[in-house]
PDB file of C-alpha atoms in Angstrom:
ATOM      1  CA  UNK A   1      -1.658 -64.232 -30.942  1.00 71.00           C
ATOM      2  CA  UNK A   2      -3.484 -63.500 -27.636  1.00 80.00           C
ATOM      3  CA  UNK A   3      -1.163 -62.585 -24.943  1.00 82.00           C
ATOM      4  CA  UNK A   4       0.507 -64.690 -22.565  1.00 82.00           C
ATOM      5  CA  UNK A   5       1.844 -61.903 -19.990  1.00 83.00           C
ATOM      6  CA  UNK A   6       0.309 -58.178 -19.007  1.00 82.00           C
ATOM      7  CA  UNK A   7       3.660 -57.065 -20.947  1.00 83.00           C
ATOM      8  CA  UNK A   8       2.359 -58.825 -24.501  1.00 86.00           C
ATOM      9  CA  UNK A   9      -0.873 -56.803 -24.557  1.00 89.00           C
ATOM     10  CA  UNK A  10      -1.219 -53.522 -26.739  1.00 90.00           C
ATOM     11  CA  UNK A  11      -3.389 -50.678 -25.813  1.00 90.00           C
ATOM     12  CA  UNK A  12      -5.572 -50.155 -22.959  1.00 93.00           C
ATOM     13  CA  UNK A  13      -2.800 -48.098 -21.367  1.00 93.00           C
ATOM     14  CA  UNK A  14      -5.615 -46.287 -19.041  1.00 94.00           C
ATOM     15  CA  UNK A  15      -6.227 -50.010 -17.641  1.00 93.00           C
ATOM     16  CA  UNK A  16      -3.055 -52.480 -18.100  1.00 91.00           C
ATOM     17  CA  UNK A  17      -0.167 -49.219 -17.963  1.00 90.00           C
ATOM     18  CA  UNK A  18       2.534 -49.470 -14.952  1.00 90.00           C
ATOM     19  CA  UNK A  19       0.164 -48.497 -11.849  1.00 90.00           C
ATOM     20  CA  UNK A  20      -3.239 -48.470 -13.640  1.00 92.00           C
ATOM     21  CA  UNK A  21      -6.060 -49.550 -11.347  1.00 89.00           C
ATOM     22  CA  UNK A  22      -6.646 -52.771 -13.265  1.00 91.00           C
ATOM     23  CA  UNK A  23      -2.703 -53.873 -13.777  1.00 90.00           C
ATOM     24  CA  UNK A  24      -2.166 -53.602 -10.186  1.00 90.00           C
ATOM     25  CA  UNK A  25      -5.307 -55.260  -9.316  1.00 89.00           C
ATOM     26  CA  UNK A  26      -4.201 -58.713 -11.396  1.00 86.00           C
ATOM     27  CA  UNK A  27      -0.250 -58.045 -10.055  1.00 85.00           C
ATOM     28  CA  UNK A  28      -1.864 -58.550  -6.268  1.00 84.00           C
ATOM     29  CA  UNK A  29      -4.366 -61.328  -7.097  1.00 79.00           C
ATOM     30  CA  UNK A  30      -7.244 -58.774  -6.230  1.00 84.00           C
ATOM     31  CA  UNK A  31      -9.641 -60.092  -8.834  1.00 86.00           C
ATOM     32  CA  UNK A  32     -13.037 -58.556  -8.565  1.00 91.00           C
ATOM     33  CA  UNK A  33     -16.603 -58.641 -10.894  1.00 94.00           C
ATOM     34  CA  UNK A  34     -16.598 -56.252 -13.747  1.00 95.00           C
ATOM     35  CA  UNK A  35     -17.945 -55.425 -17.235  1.00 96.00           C
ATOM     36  CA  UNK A  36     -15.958 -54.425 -19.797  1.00 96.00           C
ATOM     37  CA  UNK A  37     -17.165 -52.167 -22.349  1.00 95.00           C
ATOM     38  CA  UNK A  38     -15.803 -51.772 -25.848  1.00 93.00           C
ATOM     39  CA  UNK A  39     -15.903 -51.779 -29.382  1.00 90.00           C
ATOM     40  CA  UNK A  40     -15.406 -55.278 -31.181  1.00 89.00           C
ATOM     41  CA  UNK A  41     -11.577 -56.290 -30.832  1.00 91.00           C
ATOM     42  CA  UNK A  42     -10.900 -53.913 -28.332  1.00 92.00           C
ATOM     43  CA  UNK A  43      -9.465 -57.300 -26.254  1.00 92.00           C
ATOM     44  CA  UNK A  44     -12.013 -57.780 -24.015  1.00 93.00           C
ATOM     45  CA  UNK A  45     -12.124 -61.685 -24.152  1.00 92.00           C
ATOM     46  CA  UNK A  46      -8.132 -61.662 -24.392  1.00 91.00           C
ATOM     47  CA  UNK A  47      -8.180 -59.736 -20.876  1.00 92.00           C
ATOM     48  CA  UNK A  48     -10.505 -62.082 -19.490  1.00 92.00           C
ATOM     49  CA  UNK A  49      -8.013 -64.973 -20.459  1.00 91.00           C
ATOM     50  CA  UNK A  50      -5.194 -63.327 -19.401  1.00 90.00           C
ATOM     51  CA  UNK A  51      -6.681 -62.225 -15.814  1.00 89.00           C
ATOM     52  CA  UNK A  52      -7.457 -66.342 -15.227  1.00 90.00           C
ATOM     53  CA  UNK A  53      -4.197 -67.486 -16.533  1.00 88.00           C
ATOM     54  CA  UNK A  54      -2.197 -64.091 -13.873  1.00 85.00           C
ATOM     55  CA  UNK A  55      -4.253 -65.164 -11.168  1.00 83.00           C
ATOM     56  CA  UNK A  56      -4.517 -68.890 -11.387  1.00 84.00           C
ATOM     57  CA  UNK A  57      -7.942 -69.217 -11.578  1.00 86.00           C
ATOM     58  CA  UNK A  58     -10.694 -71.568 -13.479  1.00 88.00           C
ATOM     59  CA  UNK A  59     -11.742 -70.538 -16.850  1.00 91.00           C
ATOM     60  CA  UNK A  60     -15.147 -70.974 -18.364  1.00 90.00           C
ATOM     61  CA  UNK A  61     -16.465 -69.162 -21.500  1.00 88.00           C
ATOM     62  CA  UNK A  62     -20.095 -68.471 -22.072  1.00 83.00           C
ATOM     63  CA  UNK A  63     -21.725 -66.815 -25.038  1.00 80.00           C
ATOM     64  CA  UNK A  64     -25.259 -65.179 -24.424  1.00 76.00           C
ATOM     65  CA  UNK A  65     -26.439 -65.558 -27.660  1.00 72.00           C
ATOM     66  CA  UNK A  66     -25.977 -69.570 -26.957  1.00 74.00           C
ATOM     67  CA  UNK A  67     -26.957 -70.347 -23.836  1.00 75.00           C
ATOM     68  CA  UNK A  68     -29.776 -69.583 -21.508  1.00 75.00           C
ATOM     69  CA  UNK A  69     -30.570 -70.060 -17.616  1.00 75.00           C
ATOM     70  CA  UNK A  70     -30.400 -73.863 -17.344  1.00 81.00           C
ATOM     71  CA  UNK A  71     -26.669 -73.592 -19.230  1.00 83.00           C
ATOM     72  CA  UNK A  72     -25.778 -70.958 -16.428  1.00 82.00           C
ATOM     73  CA  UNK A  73     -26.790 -72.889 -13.442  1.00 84.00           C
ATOM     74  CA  UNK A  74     -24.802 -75.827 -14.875  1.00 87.00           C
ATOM     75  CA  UNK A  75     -21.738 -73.732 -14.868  1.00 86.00           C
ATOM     76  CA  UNK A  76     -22.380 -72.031 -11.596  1.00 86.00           C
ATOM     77  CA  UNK A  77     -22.927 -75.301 -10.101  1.00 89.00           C
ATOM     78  CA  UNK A  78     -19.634 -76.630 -11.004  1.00 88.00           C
ATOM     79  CA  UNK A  79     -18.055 -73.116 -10.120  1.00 88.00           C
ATOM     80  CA  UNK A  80     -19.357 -74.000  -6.355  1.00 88.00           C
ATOM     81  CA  UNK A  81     -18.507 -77.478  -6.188  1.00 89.00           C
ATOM     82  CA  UNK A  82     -14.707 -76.421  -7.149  1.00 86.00           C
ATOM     83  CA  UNK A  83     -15.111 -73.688  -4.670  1.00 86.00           C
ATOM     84  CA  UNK A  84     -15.712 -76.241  -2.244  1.00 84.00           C
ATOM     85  CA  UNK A  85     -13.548 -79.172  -3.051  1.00 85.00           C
ATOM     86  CA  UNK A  86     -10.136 -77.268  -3.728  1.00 82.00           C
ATOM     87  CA  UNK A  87     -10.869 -73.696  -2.924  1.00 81.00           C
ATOM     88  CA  UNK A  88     -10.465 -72.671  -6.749  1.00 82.00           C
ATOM     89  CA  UNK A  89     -11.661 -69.442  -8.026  1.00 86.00           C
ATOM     90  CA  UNK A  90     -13.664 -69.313 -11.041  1.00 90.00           C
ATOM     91  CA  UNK A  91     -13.761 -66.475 -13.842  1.00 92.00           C
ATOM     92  CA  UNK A  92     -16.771 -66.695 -15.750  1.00 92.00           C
ATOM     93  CA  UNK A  93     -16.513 -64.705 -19.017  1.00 94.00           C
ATOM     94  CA  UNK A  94     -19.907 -63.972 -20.623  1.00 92.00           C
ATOM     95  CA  UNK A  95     -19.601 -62.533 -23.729  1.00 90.00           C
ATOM     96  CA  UNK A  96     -22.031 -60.344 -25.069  1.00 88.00           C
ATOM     97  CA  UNK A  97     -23.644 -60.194 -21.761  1.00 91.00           C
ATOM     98  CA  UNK A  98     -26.213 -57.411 -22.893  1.00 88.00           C
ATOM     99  CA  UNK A  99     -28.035 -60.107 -24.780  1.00 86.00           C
ATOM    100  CA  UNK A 100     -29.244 -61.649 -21.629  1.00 88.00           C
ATOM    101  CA  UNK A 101     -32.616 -60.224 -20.352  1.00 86.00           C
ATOM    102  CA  UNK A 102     -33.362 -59.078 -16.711  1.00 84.00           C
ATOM    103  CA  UNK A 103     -33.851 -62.762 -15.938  1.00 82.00           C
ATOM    104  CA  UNK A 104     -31.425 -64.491 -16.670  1.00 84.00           C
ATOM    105  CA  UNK A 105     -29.080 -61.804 -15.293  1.00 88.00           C
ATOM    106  CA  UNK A 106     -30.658 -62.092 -12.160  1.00 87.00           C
ATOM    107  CA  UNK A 107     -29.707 -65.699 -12.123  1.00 86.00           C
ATOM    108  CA  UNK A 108     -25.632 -64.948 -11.525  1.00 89.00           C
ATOM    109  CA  UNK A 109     -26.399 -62.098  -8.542  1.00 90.00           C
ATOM    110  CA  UNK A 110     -26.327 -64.595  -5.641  1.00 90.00           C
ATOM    111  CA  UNK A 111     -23.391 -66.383  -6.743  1.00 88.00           C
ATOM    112  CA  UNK A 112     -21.640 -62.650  -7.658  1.00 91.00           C
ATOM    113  CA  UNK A 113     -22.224 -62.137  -4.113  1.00 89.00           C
ATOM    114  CA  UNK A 114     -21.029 -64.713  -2.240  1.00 87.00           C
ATOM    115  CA  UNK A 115     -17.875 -64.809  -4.315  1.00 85.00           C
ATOM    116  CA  UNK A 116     -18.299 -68.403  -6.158  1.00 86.00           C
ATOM    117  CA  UNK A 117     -17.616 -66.917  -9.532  1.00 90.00           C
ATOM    118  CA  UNK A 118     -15.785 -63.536 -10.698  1.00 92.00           C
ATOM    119  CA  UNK A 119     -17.692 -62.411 -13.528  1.00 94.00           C
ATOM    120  CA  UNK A 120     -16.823 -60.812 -16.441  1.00 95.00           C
ATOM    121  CA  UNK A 121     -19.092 -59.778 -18.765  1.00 94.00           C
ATOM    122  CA  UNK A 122     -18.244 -58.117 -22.247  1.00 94.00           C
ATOM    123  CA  UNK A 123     -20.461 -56.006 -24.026  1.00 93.00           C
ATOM    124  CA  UNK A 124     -20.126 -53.504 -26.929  1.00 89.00           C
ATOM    125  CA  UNK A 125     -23.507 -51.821 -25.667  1.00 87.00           C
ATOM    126  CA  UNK A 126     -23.495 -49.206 -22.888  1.00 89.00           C
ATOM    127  CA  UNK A 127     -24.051 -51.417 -19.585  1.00 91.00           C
ATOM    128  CA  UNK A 128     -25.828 -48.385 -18.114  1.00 89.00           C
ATOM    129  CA  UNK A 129     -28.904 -49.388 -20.804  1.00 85.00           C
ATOM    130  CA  UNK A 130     -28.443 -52.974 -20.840  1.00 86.00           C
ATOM    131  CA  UNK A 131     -27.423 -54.869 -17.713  1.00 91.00           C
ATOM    132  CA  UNK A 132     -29.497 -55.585 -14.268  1.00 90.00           C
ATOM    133  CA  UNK A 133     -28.820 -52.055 -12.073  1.00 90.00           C
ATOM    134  CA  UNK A 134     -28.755 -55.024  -9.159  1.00 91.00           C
ATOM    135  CA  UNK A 135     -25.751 -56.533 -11.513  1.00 92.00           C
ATOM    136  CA  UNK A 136     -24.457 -53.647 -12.642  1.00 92.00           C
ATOM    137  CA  UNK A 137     -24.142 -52.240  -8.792  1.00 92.00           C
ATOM    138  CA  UNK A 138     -21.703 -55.696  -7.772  1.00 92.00           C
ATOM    139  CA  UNK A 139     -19.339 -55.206 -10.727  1.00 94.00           C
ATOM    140  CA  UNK A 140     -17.190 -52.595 -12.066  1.00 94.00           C
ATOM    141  CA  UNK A 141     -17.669 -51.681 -15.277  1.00 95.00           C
ATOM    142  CA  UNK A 142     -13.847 -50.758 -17.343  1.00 95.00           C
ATOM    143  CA  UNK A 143     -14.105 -49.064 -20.504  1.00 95.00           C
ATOM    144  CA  UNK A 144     -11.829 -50.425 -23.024  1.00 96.00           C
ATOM    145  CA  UNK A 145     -10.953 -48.275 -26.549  1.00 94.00           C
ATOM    146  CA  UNK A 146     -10.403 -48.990 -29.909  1.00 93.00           C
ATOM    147  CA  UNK A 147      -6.790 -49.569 -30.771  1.00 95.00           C
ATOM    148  CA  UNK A 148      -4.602 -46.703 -32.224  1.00 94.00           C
ATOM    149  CA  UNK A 149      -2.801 -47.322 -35.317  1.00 94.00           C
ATOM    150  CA  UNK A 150       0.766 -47.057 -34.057  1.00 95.00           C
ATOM    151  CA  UNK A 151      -0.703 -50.320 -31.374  1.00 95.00           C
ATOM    152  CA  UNK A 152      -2.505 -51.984 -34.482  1.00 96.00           C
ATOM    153  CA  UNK A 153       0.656 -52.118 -36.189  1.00 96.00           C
ATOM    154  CA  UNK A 154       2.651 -52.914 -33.327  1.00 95.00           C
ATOM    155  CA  UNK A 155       0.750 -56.172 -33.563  1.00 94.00           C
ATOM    156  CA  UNK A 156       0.673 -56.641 -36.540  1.00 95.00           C
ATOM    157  CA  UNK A 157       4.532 -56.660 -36.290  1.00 95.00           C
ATOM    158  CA  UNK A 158       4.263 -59.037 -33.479  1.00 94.00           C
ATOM    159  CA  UNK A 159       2.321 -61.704 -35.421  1.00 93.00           C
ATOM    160  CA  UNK A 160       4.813 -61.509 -38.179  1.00 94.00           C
ATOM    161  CA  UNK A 161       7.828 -61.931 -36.204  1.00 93.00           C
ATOM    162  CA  UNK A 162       5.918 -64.987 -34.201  1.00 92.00           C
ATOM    163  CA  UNK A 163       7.052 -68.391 -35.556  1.00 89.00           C
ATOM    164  CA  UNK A 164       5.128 -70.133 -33.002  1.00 88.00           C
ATOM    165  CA  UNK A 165       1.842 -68.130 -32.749  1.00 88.00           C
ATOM    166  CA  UNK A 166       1.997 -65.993 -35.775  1.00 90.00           C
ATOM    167  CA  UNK A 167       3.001 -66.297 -39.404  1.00 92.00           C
ATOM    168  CA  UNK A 168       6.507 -66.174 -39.235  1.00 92.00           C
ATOM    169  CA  UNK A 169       7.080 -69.620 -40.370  1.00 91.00           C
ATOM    170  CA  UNK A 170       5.067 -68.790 -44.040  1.00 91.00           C
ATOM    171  CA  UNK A 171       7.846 -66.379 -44.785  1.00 93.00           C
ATOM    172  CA  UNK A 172       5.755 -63.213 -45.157  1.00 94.00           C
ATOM    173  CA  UNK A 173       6.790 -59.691 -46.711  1.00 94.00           C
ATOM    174  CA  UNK A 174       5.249 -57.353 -45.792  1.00 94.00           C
ATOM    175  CA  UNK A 175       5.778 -53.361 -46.270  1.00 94.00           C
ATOM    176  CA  UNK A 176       5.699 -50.583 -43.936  1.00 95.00           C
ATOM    177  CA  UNK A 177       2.895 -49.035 -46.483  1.00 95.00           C
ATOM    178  CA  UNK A 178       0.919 -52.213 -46.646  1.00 95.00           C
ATOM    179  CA  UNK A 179       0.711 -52.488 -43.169  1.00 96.00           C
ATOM    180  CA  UNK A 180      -0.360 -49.142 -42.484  1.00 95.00           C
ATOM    181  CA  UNK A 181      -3.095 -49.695 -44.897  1.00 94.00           C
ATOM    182  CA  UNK A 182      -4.197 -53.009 -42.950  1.00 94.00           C
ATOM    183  CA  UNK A 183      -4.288 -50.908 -39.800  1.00 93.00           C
ATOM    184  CA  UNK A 184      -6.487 -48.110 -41.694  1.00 92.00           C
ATOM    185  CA  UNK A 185      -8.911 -50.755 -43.009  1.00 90.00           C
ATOM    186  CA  UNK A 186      -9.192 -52.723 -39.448  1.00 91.00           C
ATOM    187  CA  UNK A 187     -10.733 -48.982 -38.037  1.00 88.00           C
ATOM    188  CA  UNK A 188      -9.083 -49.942 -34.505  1.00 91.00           C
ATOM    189  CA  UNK A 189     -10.459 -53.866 -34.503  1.00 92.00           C
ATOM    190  CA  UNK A 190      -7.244 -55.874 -33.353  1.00 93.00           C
ATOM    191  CA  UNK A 191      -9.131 -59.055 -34.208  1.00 91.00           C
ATOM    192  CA  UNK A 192     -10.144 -58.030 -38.345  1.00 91.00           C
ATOM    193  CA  UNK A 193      -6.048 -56.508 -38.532  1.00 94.00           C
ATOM    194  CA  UNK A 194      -5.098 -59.833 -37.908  1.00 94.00           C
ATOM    195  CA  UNK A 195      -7.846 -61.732 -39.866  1.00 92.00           C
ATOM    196  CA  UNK A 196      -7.012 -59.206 -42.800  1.00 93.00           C
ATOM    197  CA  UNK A 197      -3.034 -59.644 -42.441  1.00 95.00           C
ATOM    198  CA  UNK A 198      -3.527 -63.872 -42.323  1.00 94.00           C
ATOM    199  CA  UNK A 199      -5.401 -63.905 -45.083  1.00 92.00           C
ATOM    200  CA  UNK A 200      -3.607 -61.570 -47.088  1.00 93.00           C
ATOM    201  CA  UNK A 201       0.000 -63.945 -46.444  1.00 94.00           C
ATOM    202  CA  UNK A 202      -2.014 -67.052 -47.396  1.00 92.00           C
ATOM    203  CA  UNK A 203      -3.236 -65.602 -50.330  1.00 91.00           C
ATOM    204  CA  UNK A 204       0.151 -64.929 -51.418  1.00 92.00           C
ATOM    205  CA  UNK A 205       2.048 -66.607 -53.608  1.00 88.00           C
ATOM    206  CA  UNK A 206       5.917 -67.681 -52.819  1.00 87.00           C
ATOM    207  CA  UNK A 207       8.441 -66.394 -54.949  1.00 87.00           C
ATOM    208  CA  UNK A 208      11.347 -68.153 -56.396  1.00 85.00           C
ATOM    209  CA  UNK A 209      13.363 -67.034 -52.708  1.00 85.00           C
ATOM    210  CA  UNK A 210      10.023 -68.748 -50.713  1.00 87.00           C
ATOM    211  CA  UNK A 211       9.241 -64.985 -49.852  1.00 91.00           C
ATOM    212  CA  UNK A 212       5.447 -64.346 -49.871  1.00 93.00           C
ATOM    213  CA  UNK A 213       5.114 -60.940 -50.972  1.00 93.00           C
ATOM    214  CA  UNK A 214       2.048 -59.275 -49.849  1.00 94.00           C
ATOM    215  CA  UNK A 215       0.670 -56.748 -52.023  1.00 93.00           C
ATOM    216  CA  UNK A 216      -1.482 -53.672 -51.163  1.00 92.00           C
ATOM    217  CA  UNK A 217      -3.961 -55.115 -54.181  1.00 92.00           C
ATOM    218  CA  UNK A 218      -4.159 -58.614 -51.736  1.00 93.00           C
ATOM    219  CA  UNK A 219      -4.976 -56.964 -48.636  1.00 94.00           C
ATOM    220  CA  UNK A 220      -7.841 -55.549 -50.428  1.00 91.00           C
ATOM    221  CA  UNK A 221      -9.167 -58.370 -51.605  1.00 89.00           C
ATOM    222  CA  UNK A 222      -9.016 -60.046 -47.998  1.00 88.00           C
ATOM    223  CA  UNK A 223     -10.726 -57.069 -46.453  1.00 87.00           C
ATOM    224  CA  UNK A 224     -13.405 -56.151 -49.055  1.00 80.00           C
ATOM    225  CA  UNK A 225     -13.736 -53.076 -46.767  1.00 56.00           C
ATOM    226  CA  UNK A 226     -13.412 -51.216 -44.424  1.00 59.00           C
ATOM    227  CA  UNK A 227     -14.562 -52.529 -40.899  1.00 55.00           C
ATOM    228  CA  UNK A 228     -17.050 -49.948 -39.724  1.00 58.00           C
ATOM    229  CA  UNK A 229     -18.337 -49.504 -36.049  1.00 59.00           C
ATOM    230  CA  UNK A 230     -22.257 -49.789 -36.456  1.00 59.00           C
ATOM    231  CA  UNK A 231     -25.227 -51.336 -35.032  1.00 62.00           C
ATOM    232  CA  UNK A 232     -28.942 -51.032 -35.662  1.00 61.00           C
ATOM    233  CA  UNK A 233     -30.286 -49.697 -32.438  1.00 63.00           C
ATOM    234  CA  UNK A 234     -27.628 -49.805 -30.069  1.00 68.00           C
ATOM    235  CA  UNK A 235     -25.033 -47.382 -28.571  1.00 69.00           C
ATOM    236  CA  UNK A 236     -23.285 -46.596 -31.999  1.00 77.00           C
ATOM    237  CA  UNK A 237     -26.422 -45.783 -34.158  1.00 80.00           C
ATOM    238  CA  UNK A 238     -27.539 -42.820 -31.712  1.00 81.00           C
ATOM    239  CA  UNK A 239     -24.000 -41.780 -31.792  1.00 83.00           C
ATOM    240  CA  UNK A 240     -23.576 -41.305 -35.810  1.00 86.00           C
ATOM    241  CA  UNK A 241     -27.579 -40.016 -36.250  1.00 87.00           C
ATOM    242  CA  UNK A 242     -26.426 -37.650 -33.317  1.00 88.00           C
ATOM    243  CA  UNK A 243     -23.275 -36.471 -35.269  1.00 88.00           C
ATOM    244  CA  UNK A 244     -25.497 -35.987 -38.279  1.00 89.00           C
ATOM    245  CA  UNK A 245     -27.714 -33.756 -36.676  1.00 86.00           C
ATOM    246  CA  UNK A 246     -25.126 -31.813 -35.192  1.00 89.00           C
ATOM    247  CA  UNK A 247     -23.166 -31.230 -38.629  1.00 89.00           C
ATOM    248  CA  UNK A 248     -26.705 -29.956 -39.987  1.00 89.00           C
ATOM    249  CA  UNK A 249     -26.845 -27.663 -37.448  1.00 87.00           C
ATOM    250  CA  UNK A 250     -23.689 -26.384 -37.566  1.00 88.00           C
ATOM    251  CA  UNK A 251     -24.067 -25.880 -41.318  1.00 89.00           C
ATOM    252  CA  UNK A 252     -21.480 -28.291 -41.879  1.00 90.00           C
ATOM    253  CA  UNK A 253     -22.181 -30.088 -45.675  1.00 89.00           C
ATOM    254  CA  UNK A 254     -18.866 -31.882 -45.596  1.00 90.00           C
ATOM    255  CA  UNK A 255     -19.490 -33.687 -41.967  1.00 88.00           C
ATOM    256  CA  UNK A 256     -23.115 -34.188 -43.104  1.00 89.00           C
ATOM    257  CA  UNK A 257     -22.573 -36.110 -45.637  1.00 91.00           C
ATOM    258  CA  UNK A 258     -19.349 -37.951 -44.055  1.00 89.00           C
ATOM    259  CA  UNK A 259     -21.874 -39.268 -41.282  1.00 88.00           C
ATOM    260  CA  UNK A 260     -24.874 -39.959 -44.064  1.00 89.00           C
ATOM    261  CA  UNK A 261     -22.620 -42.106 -45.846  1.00 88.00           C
ATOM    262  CA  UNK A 262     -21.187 -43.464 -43.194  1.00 85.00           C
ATOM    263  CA  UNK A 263     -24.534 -44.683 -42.163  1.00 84.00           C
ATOM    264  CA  UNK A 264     -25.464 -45.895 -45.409  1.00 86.00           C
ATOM    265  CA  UNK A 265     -22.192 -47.994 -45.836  1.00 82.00           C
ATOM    266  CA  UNK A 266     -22.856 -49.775 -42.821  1.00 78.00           C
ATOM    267  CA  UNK A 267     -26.395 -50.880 -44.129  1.00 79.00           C
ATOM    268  CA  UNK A 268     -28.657 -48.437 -42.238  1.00 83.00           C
ATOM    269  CA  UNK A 269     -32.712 -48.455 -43.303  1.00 85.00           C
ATOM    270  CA  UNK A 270     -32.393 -45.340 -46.056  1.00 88.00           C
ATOM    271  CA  UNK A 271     -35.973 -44.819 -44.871  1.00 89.00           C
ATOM    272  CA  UNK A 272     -34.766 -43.851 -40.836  1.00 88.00           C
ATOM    273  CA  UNK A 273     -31.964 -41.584 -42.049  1.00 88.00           C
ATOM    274  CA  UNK A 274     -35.176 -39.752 -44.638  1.00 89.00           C
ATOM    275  CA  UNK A 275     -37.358 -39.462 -41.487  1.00 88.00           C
ATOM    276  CA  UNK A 276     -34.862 -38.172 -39.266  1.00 88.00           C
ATOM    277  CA  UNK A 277     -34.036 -35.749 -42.279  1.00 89.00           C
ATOM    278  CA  UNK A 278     -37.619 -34.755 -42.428  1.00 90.00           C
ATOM    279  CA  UNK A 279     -37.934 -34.027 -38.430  1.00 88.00           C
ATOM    280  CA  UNK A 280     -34.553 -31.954 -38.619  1.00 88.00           C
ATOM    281  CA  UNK A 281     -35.970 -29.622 -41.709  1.00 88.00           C
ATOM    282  CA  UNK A 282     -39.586 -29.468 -40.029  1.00 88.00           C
ATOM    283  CA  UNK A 283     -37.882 -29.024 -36.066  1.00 87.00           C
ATOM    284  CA  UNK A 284     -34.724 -27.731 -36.290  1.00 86.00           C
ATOM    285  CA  UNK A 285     -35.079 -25.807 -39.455  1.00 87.00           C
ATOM    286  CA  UNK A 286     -38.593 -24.805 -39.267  1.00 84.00           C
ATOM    287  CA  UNK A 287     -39.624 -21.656 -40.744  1.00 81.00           C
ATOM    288  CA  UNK A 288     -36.373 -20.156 -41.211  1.00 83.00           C
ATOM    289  CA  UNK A 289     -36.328 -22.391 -44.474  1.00 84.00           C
ATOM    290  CA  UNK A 290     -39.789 -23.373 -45.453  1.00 82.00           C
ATOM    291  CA  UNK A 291     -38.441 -24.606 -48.426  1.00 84.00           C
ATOM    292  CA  UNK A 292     -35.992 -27.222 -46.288  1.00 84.00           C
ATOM    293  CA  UNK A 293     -38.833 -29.355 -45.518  1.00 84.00           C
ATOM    294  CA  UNK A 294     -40.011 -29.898 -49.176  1.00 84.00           C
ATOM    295  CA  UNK A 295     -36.997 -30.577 -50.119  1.00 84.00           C
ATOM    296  CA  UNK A 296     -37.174 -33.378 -47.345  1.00 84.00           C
ATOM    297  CA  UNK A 297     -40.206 -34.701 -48.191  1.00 84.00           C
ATOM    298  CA  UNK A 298     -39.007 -34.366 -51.964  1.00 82.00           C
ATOM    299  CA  UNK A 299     -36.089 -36.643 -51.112  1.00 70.00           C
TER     300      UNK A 299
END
């Protein structure tokens, strides 16, 4: 279901809308290094696709997590020799690009500079923390967002109504309310909507009319949960401690323990969120409460 034209895609408005900086940078072929920054299934590899396919150019894929320098010189090497022979440009999409140390970033800044490759990295961590300042200062980093609901579904929609790409040719039916609750469950992820909704039509069973009914009770089962934004130690796990401390201060039990939980569910070390707990009652509380930090230390 990725997107063949700038008019398929859904979201990013602030980037692809009619006279965003990006949208009229791909209509006039003025293709240009950048990172894009954004949750997981925010599109950032679909963008990167669709900016080679607009433009013309060569496509190569890269994953960080697979591949170290000797991969990247092979594919910078061919990048120059089709430079050379036919004059091709060459979009080099590195995804997950904040896995790569200093090194091996430093080993695309020549070839960044001279123009053999566009790069694109993709990252879901904040580029400012993770990528080469000497990088960071050739590209332009674009800030993608999770999709809204109202896009979720309007792909969701899309892949329904697609014989040839989506699952229009299993017959699916599909409510209204049951895709509104795929589009809850995905928490703004394009890529686990879609994942949900296929699995949910292929669990299915036909009915007498060849109709595969999908049930709210299915799409349950293919989800298992809710997708929740979270890492370990990156951008996202300052950003939900932060909003815990901030609902403590603000005497706030309800957001407290939305974030806690929140935490919890997305397999955080119980042990951090009890240490943090502790500093807050022994820092922030102090001895307005001496009691606060027993309590902590109880817990």
């Amino acid at each position: 279901m990725r997107p063949a034209t700038l008019a398929e895609v859904v979201g990013q408005e602030h980037l692809l809308g009619p006279g965003k900086v990006l949208r009229r940078a791909l209509e006039v072929g003025e293709l240009h290094s950048m990172i894009l920054w954004g949750p997981p299934g925010s599109g950032k590899t679909t963008l990167a696709r669709l900016m080679a396919r607009v433009a013309g150019a060569g496509f190569v894929a890269f994953s960080a997590v697979l591949s170290g320098v000797k991969e990247i010189r092979a594919v910078l090497a061919d990048a120059e020799a089709a430079r050379a022979r036919r004059g091709a440009r060459t979009i080099l999409f590195v995804d997950e690009i904040h896995r790569f140390n200093r090194a091996q970033q430093d080993a695309f800044l020549p070839h960044v500079e001279m123009g053999t490759i566009i790069l694109v990295g993709a990252t879901t961590e904040n580029p400012s923390f993770e990528v080469n300042s000497a990088l960071l200062s050739r590209c332009r980093v674009y800030v993608l967002h999770a999709l809204g609901e109202a896009e979720l579904l309007a792909l969701l929609r899309r892949a329904l109504a697609d014989a040839e790409r989506g699952l229009a040719g299993l017959r699916p039916a599909v409510s209204d309310a049951a895709l509104g609750l795929i589009a809850g469950l995905a928490n703004g992820d394009a890529r686990a909507a879609l994942n949900i909704l296929e699995l949910a039509v292929v669990l299915s069973t036909a009915d007498a009319g060849g109709r595969r009914v999908v049930t709210e009770t299915t799409i349950r089962e293919a989800a298992q949960q809710r997708a929740l934004l979270y890492d370990k130690s990156g951008e996202e796990h300052y950003n939900l401690i932060s909003a815990l401390h901030k609902s403590l201060r603000d005497s706030d039990p309800d957001a407290a323990l939305y974030w806690l939980a929140r935490m919890l569910e997305s397999g955080e070390d119980p042990l951090y969120v009890a240490r943090r707990l502790v500093r807050f009652a022994s820092e922030d509380v102090g001895n307005a409460d001496p009691a606060a930090l027993t309590l902590a230390l109880a817990a």
